[in-house]
Coordinates of C-alpha atoms in Angstrom, one line a residue:
M1 CA 201.3 168.4 154.8
K2 CA 204.9 169.6 153.6
L3 CA 206.4 172.9 155.3
I4 CA 208.6 175.0 153.6
G5 CA 211.6 176.4 155.6
N6 CA 215.3 176.3 156.2
Y7 CA 216.1 174.5 158.9
T8 CA 218.3 178.2 161.1
S9 CA 215.3 179.9 160.5
P10 CA 213.9 180.8 163.6
Y11 CA 209.8 181.3 162.0
V12 CA 210.1 177.9 160.5
R13 CA 211.1 176.6 164.5
K14 CA 208.3 177.9 165.9
I15 CA 206.0 176.4 162.8
S16 CA 208.4 172.8 163.4
V17 CA 207.7 173.1 167.2
I18 CA 204.1 173.5 167.3
L19 CA 203.5 170.2 164.3
L20 CA 204.9 168.4 167.0
E21 CA 204.2 169.2 169.9
K22 CA 200.4 168.6 168.6
G23 CA 201.8 165.2 166.0
L24 CA 201.1 165.6 162.7
T25 CA 203.2 163.9 160.3
F26 CA 205.3 166.9 157.9
E27 CA 207.7 166.9 155.4
F28 CA 209.4 169.3 155.8
V29 CA 211.7 170.8 152.6
N30 CA 214.7 172.3 153.2
V31 CA 215.0 175.8 151.3
N32 CA 217.5 179.0 151.1
P33 CA 215.4 182.2 150.7
W34 CA 218.3 184.5 150.1
V35 CA 219.8 182.6 147.0
D36 CA 219.3 184.0 143.5
D37 CA 217.2 180.7 142.7
S38 CA 215.5 180.0 145.8
P39 CA 212.3 178.0 145.1
A40 CA 210.8 180.1 148.2
P41 CA 208.8 182.1 145.6
Q42 CA 207.2 179.4 144.2
F43 CA 205.1 179.4 147.5
N44 CA 205.3 182.6 148.9
P45 CA 205.2 185.6 146.9
L46 CA 207.7 187.1 149.7
G47 CA 209.8 184.5 149.2
K48 CA 209.4 184.3 152.6
V49 CA 209.7 181.1 155.1
P50 CA 207.7 179.6 156.8
A51 CA 205.4 178.0 154.3
L52 CA 203.1 175.6 155.1
I53 CA 201.4 172.8 152.0
T54 CA 198.3 170.8 153.2
D55 CA 197.4 167.8 151.9
E56 CA 195.1 169.9 150.3
G57 CA 196.7 171.4 148.0
E58 CA 196.3 174.9 150.1
Q59 CA 199.0 177.4 150.7
W60 CA 199.1 179.1 153.8
F61 CA 202.7 181.5 154.6
D62 CA 203.6 183.8 157.0
S63 CA 204.5 182.1 160.3
P64 CA 201.4 183.7 162.5
I65 CA 199.5 182.7 159.8
I66 CA 200.9 178.9 159.8
A67 CA 200.3 179.1 163.9
Q68 CA 196.1 179.9 163.4
Y69 CA 195.7 177.6 160.9
L70 CA 197.3 175.0 163.0
E71 CA 195.3 175.9 165.7
L72 CA 192.3 175.8 163.6
L73 CA 192.9 172.2 163.0
D74 CA 191.9 171.4 167.0
L75 CA 194.4 169.8 168.5
A76 CA 195.9 169.8 171.6
P77 CA 197.7 170.9 173.4
E78 CA 195.8 174.8 172.8
I79 CA 198.5 177.2 172.0
I80 CA 195.6 179.8 171.2
P81 CA 193.4 180.4 174.0
R82 CA 189.7 180.7 173.5
D83 CA 189.2 183.7 175.1
P84 CA 189.5 186.2 172.5
K85 CA 190.9 188.3 175.2
A86 CA 193.5 185.9 176.3
A87 CA 194.3 184.4 172.8
L88 CA 195.1 189.0 172.0
K89 CA 197.5 188.9 175.0
V90 CA 198.6 185.8 173.5
R91 CA 199.4 187.0 170.0
Q92 CA 200.8 190.5 171.1
L93 CA 203.1 188.0 172.8
E94 CA 204.0 186.5 170.0
A95 CA 204.2 189.6 167.8
L96 CA 206.8 190.9 170.9
S97 CA 209.2 187.7 170.3
D98 CA 208.9 187.9 166.5
G99 CA 209.6 191.6 166.2
I100 CA 213.2 190.7 168.2
L101 CA 214.3 188.0 165.7
D102 CA 213.3 190.7 163.0
A103 CA 215.7 192.8 165.1
A104 CA 217.9 190.7 165.1
L105 CA 217.4 189.1 161.8
T106 CA 218.6 192.8 160.8
S107 CA 222.0 192.6 162.6
V108 CA 223.0 189.3 161.4
R109 CA 221.7 191.0 157.5
E110 CA 224.4 193.9 157.9
K111 CA 227.2 191.9 160.3
F112 CA 226.8 190.2 156.1
R113 CA 227.8 193.1 154.2
P114 CA 231.6 194.2 154.2
P115 CA 233.0 196.1 157.6
E116 CA 233.5 199.3 155.8
Q117 CA 229.8 199.1 154.7
Q118 CA 228.5 198.3 158.1
S119 CA 226.2 200.8 159.2
E120 CA 226.7 201.3 163.6
E121 CA 223.7 203.0 163.6
I122 CA 221.6 200.3 162.7
L123 CA 223.4 197.9 164.6
V124 CA 222.8 199.9 167.5
R125 CA 219.4 200.9 166.6
Q126 CA 218.5 196.8 166.6
R127 CA 220.2 195.6 169.8
E128 CA 217.8 199.1 171.8
K129 CA 215.2 197.2 170.1
I130 CA 216.1 193.4 171.9
G131 CA 217.2 195.4 174.6
R132 CA 214.1 196.5 175.8
A133 CA 211.7 193.7 174.4
L134 CA 213.3 191.5 176.2
D135 CA 212.8 193.6 179.1
M136 CA 210.0 193.2 178.8
L137 CA 209.5 189.5 178.8
E138 CA 211.8 189.1 181.3
Q139 CA 208.9 191.3 183.0
Y140 CA 206.1 189.5 182.0
A141 CA 208.0 186.2 182.9
A142 CA 208.1 187.4 186.8
D143 CA 204.5 188.8 186.8
G144 CA 203.7 185.5 185.6
T145 CA 202.4 186.9 182.8
L146 CA 204.3 184.8 180.5
T147 CA 205.1 181.6 182.2
A148 CA 206.7 177.5 180.6
E149 CA 203.5 176.0 181.1
P150 CA 200.7 175.3 179.8
L151 CA 202.0 175.1 176.4
N152 CA 201.3 178.4 174.1
L153 CA 202.2 180.1 171.2
A154 CA 203.6 183.0 173.8
N155 CA 206.3 180.5 175.2
I156 CA 207.0 179.2 172.0
S157 CA 208.1 182.1 170.2
A158 CA 210.0 183.6 173.1
A159 CA 211.7 180.1 172.9
C160 CA 212.4 180.4 169.4
A161 CA 213.7 184.0 169.9
V162 CA 216.5 183.3 172.7
G163 CA 217.2 180.1 171.1
Y164 CA 218.2 182.6 168.1
L165 CA 219.8 185.1 169.6
N166 CA 222.1 182.3 171.6
F167 CA 222.6 180.4 167.8
R168 CA 223.4 184.1 166.3
R169 CA 225.0 185.1 169.1
V170 CA 222.9 188.5 169.0
S171 CA 222.9 190.2 171.6
P172 CA 225.7 188.5 173.9
G173 CA 225.1 188.8 177.1
W174 CA 221.1 188.9 176.7
C175 CA 221.1 186.7 180.2
V176 CA 222.4 189.2 182.5
N177 CA 219.4 190.4 185.2
R178 CA 216.9 188.4 183.6
P179 CA 216.5 185.3 185.7
H180 CA 213.2 184.5 185.1
L181 CA 213.7 184.7 181.5
V182 CA 216.5 181.9 181.7
K183 CA 214.4 179.9 183.6
L184 CA 211.5 180.0 181.6
V185 CA 213.3 179.1 178.4
E186 CA 215.9 176.2 180.0
K187 CA 212.9 175.0 180.9
L188 CA 211.5 175.1 177.6
F189 CA 214.8 174.1 175.7
L190 CA 214.6 170.5 177.7
R191 CA 211.2 169.9 175.3
E192 CA 211.5 166.8 173.6
S193 CA 209.8 169.3 170.0
F194 CA 212.5 171.9 170.9
A195 CA 215.1 169.3 171.3
R196 CA 214.7 168.2 167.4
T197 CA 214.4 171.5 166.3
E198 CA 218.1 173.5 167.6
P199 CA 219.4 174.6 164.9
P200 CA 223.0 173.2 163.3
A201 CA 226.2 174.4 164.7
A202 CA 227.0 177.0 162.9

């Protein structure tokens, strides 16, 4: 099994954590999807990571799809509940966290542009999206909908989102007035799977 990804991608980190938690052996192939000669399109026509190549040669891409495939292998821990409605709630929380990542990545790419070409309107819009989504995660963490245990796709995704905000210094001070979310992700960051997948220092 090969995981095509990048060490700094939070979507790739999500899948790496799942693979490690399920005890699956895999080869990590580090690629940069942003360069002109990137090999990423060989594995995903959209040129994005992660992509997963199975031992049988199947190609799966997009982190929610890969997570679903890995769950079909029926290996512990169960990261998506078998009950359909409970599974839907977990997937919604995953989508919420992935939305934070989408907004954060948009902000990061915008800041890579020359200062005179950056759009403050775009940056403000992304900050607002991130703030609203974090508020909802805090609410779910406070009412027990989102917990650190048992491990599942919802809390893995939330921790990867927060980890990326910290890594790229997007929305500094995000933790203010969000104590339940802080406590939740701090507990998850203590797991070996998260420690092993922490992105390299920028």
